[in-house]
Coordinates of C-alpha atoms and ligand atoms in Angstrom, one line a residue:
X1 CA -46.2 -26.6 147.3
X2 CA -47.9 -27.2 143.9
X3 CA -49.3 -24.0 142.3
X4 CA -52.2 -24.6 139.9
X5 CA -52.0 -23.0 136.5
X6 CA -54.5 -20.3 135.5
X7 CA -56.7 -19.9 132.4
X8 CA -56.4 -17.1 129.9
X9 CA -60.1 -16.6 129.3
X10 CA -63.5 -18.1 130.3
X11 CA -67.1 -17.4 129.1
X12 CA -68.9 -14.7 131.1
X13 CA -71.4 -17.3 132.4
X14 CA -68.4 -19.0 134.2
X15 CA -67.5 -16.0 136.2
X16 CA -68.1 -17.8 139.5
X17 CA -66.8 -21.2 138.4
X18 CA -63.8 -23.1 139.6
X19 CA -61.3 -22.8 136.7
X20 CA -59.2 -25.8 135.9
X21 CA -56.6 -25.8 133.1
X22 CA -56.4 -29.1 131.3
X23 CA -54.6 -27.8 128.2
X24 CA -52.6 -24.6 127.4
X25 CA -53.6 -22.3 124.5
X26 CA -55.4 -23.4 121.3
X27 CA -54.1 -26.2 119.1
X28 CA -55.9 -24.6 116.1
X29 CA -54.9 -21.0 116.6
X30 CA -55.7 -20.0 113.0
X31 CA -59.0 -18.1 113.2
X32 CA -58.3 -14.7 111.6
X33 CA -60.4 -12.8 114.1
X34 CA -59.0 -14.3 117.2
X35 CA -55.3 -14.3 118.2
X36 CA -56.2 -14.3 121.9
X37 CA -53.6 -16.8 122.9
X38 CA -50.9 -15.0 120.9
X39 CA -51.9 -11.8 122.5
X40 CA -51.3 -13.4 126.0
X41 CA -48.2 -15.2 124.8
X42 CA -49.6 -18.6 125.4
X43 CA -48.5 -21.2 122.8
X44 CA -50.4 -24.5 122.7
X45 CA -49.1 -27.3 124.8
X46 CA -50.4 -30.5 126.3
X47 CA -50.5 -30.9 130.1
X48 CA -49.9 -34.3 131.7
X49 CA -52.7 -36.0 133.5
X50 CA -50.6 -36.0 136.6
X51 CA -50.2 -32.2 136.5
X52 CA -53.9 -31.6 136.0
X53 CA -54.8 -33.9 138.9
X54 CA -52.3 -32.1 141.1
X55 CA -53.9 -28.8 140.2
X56 CA -57.3 -30.1 141.2
X57 CA -55.9 -31.2 144.6
X58 CA -54.2 -27.9 145.1
X59 CA -57.4 -26.0 144.2
X60 CA -59.2 -28.1 146.7
X61 CA -56.6 -27.2 149.4
X62 CA -56.8 -23.5 148.5
X63 CA -60.5 -23.0 148.4
X64 CA -62.3 -26.0 149.9
X65 CA -65.4 -27.5 148.5
X66 CA -67.2 -24.1 147.9
X67 CA -67.9 -24.2 144.1
X68 CA -71.1 -25.3 142.5
X69 CA -69.8 -24.9 138.9
X70 CA -66.4 -25.6 137.2
X71 CA -65.0 -24.8 133.8
X72 CA -62.2 -26.6 132.0
X73 CA -59.8 -24.6 129.8
X74 CA -58.0 -23.4 127.8
X75 CA -59.4 -23.4 124.2
X76 CA -60.5 -26.8 123.3
X77 CA -60.4 -29.6 125.9
X78 CA -62.8 -31.6 123.8
X79 CA -59.8 -32.3 121.4
X80 CA -58.1 -34.3 124.2
X81 CA -58.3 -38.0 124.4
X82 CA -61.6 -39.2 125.8
X83 CA -59.9 -41.3 128.5
X84 CA -57.8 -38.3 129.7
X85 CA -60.9 -36.2 130.0
X86 CA -62.9 -38.9 131.8
X87 CA -60.0 -39.3 134.3
X88 CA -59.9 -35.5 134.9
X89 CA -63.6 -35.3 135.3
X90 CA -63.9 -38.2 137.7
X91 CA -61.1 -36.8 139.9
X92 CA -62.7 -33.3 139.8
X93 CA -66.2 -34.6 140.7
X94 CA -64.7 -36.7 143.5
X95 CA -62.6 -33.8 144.9
X96 CA -65.4 -31.2 144.6
X97 CA -68.6 -33.2 145.3
X98 CA -70.8 -30.1 145.5
X99 CA -70.3 -29.3 141.8
X100 CA -73.6 -29.1 140.0
X101 CA -72.2 -28.2 136.6
X102 CA -68.9 -28.7 134.7
X103 CA -68.4 -27.1 131.3
X104 CA -65.6 -26.6 128.7
X105 CA -64.9 -25.0 125.4
X106 CA -65.0 -27.3 122.4
X107 CA -64.4 -26.9 118.7
X108 CA -67.1 -28.4 116.4
X109 CA -64.3 -30.2 114.6
X110 CA -63.2 -31.9 117.9
X111 CA -66.8 -32.9 118.7
X112 CA -67.0 -34.3 115.2
X113 CA -63.9 -36.5 115.7
X114 CA -65.3 -38.1 118.8
X115 CA -67.8 -41.0 118.6
X116 CA -71.2 -40.7 120.3
X117 CA -70.0 -43.3 122.8
X118 CA -66.9 -41.2 123.7
X119 CA -69.0 -38.1 124.1
X120 CA -71.5 -40.0 126.2
X121 CA -68.6 -41.3 128.4
X122 CA -67.3 -37.8 128.9
X123 CA -70.8 -36.5 129.8
X124 CA -71.3 -39.4 132.2
X125 CA -67.9 -38.7 133.9
X126 CA -69.3 -35.2 134.6
X127 CA -69.1 -32.7 131.7
X128 CA -72.6 -31.2 131.5
X129 CA -72.1 -28.4 129.0
X130 CA -69.9 -27.6 126.0
X131 CA -69.3 -24.0 124.8
X132 CA -68.8 -24.0 121.1
X133 CA -67.7 -21.1 118.9
X134 CA -70.0 -21.4 115.9
X135 CA -69.2 -17.8 115.0
X136 CA -71.0 -18.3 111.6
X137 CA -73.0 -20.9 109.9
X138 CA -71.9 -19.7 106.4
X139 CA -69.3 -21.8 104.7
X140 CA -67.9 -18.7 102.9
X141 CA -67.6 -16.8 106.2
X142 CA -66.0 -19.8 108.0
X143 CA -63.5 -20.2 105.1
X144 CA -62.8 -16.4 105.0
X145 CA -62.1 -16.4 108.7
X146 CA -60.2 -19.8 108.7
X147 CA -62.4 -21.3 111.4
X148 CA -61.7 -24.8 110.2
X149 CA -65.2 -26.1 110.3
X150 CA -68.3 -26.1 108.0
X151 CA -72.0 -25.6 108.1
X152 CA -72.6 -29.3 107.8
X153 CA -70.1 -30.1 110.6
X154 CA -71.7 -27.5 112.9
X155 CA -75.0 -29.2 112.4
X156 CA -73.7 -32.8 112.8
X157 CA -71.4 -32.0 115.7
X158 CA -74.0 -30.0 117.5
X159 CA -76.6 -32.7 117.2
X160 CA -74.1 -35.3 118.4
X161 CA -73.2 -33.3 121.6
X162 CA -77.0 -32.9 122.3
X163 CA -77.5 -36.7 121.6
X164 CA -74.7 -37.4 124.1
X165 CA -76.8 -35.6 126.8
X166 CA -74.6 -32.4 126.9
X167 CA -76.0 -28.9 127.0
X168 CA -74.8 -27.0 124.0
X169 CA -73.9 -23.3 124.0
X170 CA -73.4 -22.0 120.5
X171 CA -71.6 -18.6 120.2
X172 CA -72.5 -16.4 117.2
X173 CA -70.3 -13.4 116.2
X174 CA -72.2 -10.4 114.8
X175 CA -70.2 -8.7 112.0
X176 CA -68.0 -11.7 111.1
X177 CA -69.2 -11.6 107.4
X178 CA -68.3 -8.0 107.1
X179 CA -70.3 -5.8 104.8
X180 CA -70.2 -8.2 101.9
X181 CA -71.3 -11.4 103.4
X182 CA -73.5 -10.3 106.3
X183 CA -76.9 -11.5 104.9
X184 CA -75.5 -15.0 104.2
X185 CA -73.7 -15.0 107.6
X186 CA -77.0 -14.4 109.4
X187 CA -79.3 -16.7 107.3
X188 CA -76.9 -19.7 107.3
X189 CA -76.3 -19.3 111.0
X190 CA -80.1 -19.3 111.7
X191 CA -80.4 -22.5 109.7
X192 CA -77.8 -24.2 111.9
X193 CA -79.6 -23.0 115.1
X194 CA -83.0 -24.1 113.8
X195 CA -81.7 -27.5 112.9
X196 CA -79.6 -28.2 116.0
X197 CA -81.7 -26.3 118.6
X198 CA -78.7 -25.8 121.0
X199 CA -79.6 -25.1 124.6
X200 CA -78.1 -21.6 124.3
X201 CA -77.4 -19.2 121.5
X202 CA -75.0 -16.6 122.8
X203 CA -74.2 -13.5 120.8
X204 CA -71.1 -11.4 120.7
X205 CA -70.0 -8.5 118.4
X206 CA -66.9 -8.8 116.4
X207 CA -64.0 -6.8 117.9
X208 CA -61.0 -6.5 115.6
X209 CA -57.9 -6.4 117.7
X210 CA -55.1 -4.4 116.1
X211 CA -52.8 -7.4 116.4
X212 CA -55.2 -9.9 114.7
X213 CA -54.8 -11.2 111.2
X214 CA -58.2 -9.7 110.5
X215 CA -56.9 -6.3 111.2
X216 CA -54.4 -6.7 108.4
X217 CA -57.2 -7.6 106.1
X218 CA -59.1 -4.5 107.1
X219 CA -56.0 -2.5 106.3
X220 CA -55.6 -4.1 102.9
X221 CA -59.3 -3.6 102.1
X222 CA -59.9 -7.4 101.9
X223 CA -62.4 -7.2 104.7
X224 CA -64.9 -4.3 105.1
X225 CA -66.0 -4.0 108.7
X226 CA -69.7 -4.0 109.5
X227 CA -71.1 -0.7 110.8
X228 CA -72.5 -0.5 114.4
X229 CA -76.0 -0.1 113.0
X230 CA -75.3 -3.0 110.6
X231 CA -74.6 -5.3 113.6
X232 CA -78.0 -4.3 115.2
X233 CA -79.7 -5.1 111.9
X234 CA -77.9 -8.4 111.8
X235 CA -79.1 -9.2 115.3
X236 CA -82.7 -8.4 114.2
X237 CA -82.5 -10.5 111.1
X238 CA -81.0 -13.4 113.1
X239 CA -83.8 -13.4 115.7
X240 CA -86.5 -13.0 113.0
X241 CA -85.1 -16.1 111.2
X242 CA -85.1 -18.3 114.3
X243 CA -87.6 -21.1 114.8
X244 CA -85.9 -23.0 117.7
X245 CA -88.4 -23.9 120.4
X246 CA -87.0 -24.1 123.9
X247 CA -83.6 -22.4 123.0
X248 CA -82.3 -19.6 125.3
X249 CA -81.1 -16.6 123.4
X250 CA -78.6 -14.3 125.2
X251 CA -76.5 -11.3 124.2
X252 CA -74.5 -11.9 127.4
X253 CA -71.3 -10.0 126.6
X254 CA -70.4 -6.4 127.4
X255 CA -69.6 -5.5 123.8
X256 CA -73.2 -6.1 122.6
X257 CA -75.0 -2.9 121.6
X258 CA -78.3 -4.3 122.8
X259 CA -78.6 -6.7 125.7
X260 CA -81.4 -8.9 124.2
X261 CA -82.3 -12.0 126.1
X262 CA -85.2 -14.4 125.8
X263 CA -86.6 -17.8 125.4
X264 CA -87.5 -19.0 121.9
X265 CA -90.0 -19.0 120.4
X266 CA -92.3 -17.4 123.0
X267 CA -90.2 -14.3 123.5
X268 CA -89.1 -13.7 119.9
X269 CA -91.7 -10.9 119.4
X270 CA -90.6 -9.2 122.6
X271 CA -86.9 -9.3 121.6
X272 CA -87.7 -7.9 118.1
X273 CA -89.7 -5.1 119.7
X274 CA -86.7 -4.1 121.8
X275 CA -84.6 -3.8 118.7
X276 CA -87.3 -2.0 116.7
X277 CA -87.7 0.5 119.6
X278 CA -84.0 1.2 119.5
X279 CA -83.9 1.6 115.7
X280 CA -86.8 4.0 115.9
X281 CA -84.7 6.4 118.2
X282 CA -83.3 9.6 116.6
X283 CA -80.0 9.0 114.8
X284 CA -77.9 11.1 117.2
X285 CA -79.2 9.0 120.2
X286 CA -78.3 5.8 118.4
X287 CA -74.8 7.0 117.6
X288 CA -74.3 8.2 121.1
X289 CA -75.3 4.7 122.3
X290 CA -72.9 3.0 119.9
X291 CA -70.1 5.2 121.1
X292 CA -70.9 4.4 124.8
X293 CA -70.4 0.6 124.4
X294 CA -66.9 -0.7 124.9
X295 CA -65.1 -2.7 122.2
X296 CA -63.7 -5.6 124.2
X297 CA -62.7 -9.2 123.5
Ligands
SF4_1 S1 -61.5 -18.7 118.0 FE1 -61.2 -20.5 119.3 S2 -60.5 -22.1 117.8 FE2 -60.2 -20.1 116.8 S3 -58.1 -19.6 117.2 FE3 -59.4 -18.6 118.8 S4 -59.4 -20.0 120.5 FE4 -58.7 -21.2 118.7

């Protein structure tokens, strides 16, 4: 009997999704703050089309057609050949006809390498949404963290994904510029969001895993970690700098200090009020709150 492979991680919004592994690990695997696949001992390797199709068949036998959403992993399926992805998506949609949404992680550099025609073919085959780790819109922060992309590429790749008809989720990482670059980190990211207007801006707080390369930089003094209050101020500055009509803003991860959600631009004022009310609390209450929030990947 064929046993389908399992993913290492998925976005929180895919908690109820059918999970399909189309590639193992991350082909880039260089971001200083990450190391997730090293942590789980998963080196990058390609899967054959035959293996992936057999997984889909086995998942169908195991669960039946009960899912309304599906997620393709691991790190960057958008880096795969367009024809491969189209074949996987067509088989997935045929095998699970009740799927209403199929999504995947994708690096901006992978979206940039694909033509608009290729991205459109992938979307037409059934990929509705791509989750992209923007992390920062600042070139200096992106370089410091070895993200392998740039402000310009994040704008161009994001616009291309939207033009291909895909929903775009951009992930922003509070604290990634440390104490030195935080203002540029926030302002340059807001510029990308305002220009691209992704469907979603999803916020996470930097968690420095002791095994990550970034942890070594903290130890050597090369990177000065943002304070908890500093990340809340970053969040406020980011929202204040946004002018992105129709975008959904979501701090939808357990490690955020403030679960701020809203639709831009209408709910910008309400989101800022939530942060201001928190910052107006007595210091001991704010510190107690910071200490109560888990630091998790
Ligand atoms: S953050 Fe994403 S692209 Fe960077 S190493 Fe981790 S999985 Fe790969």
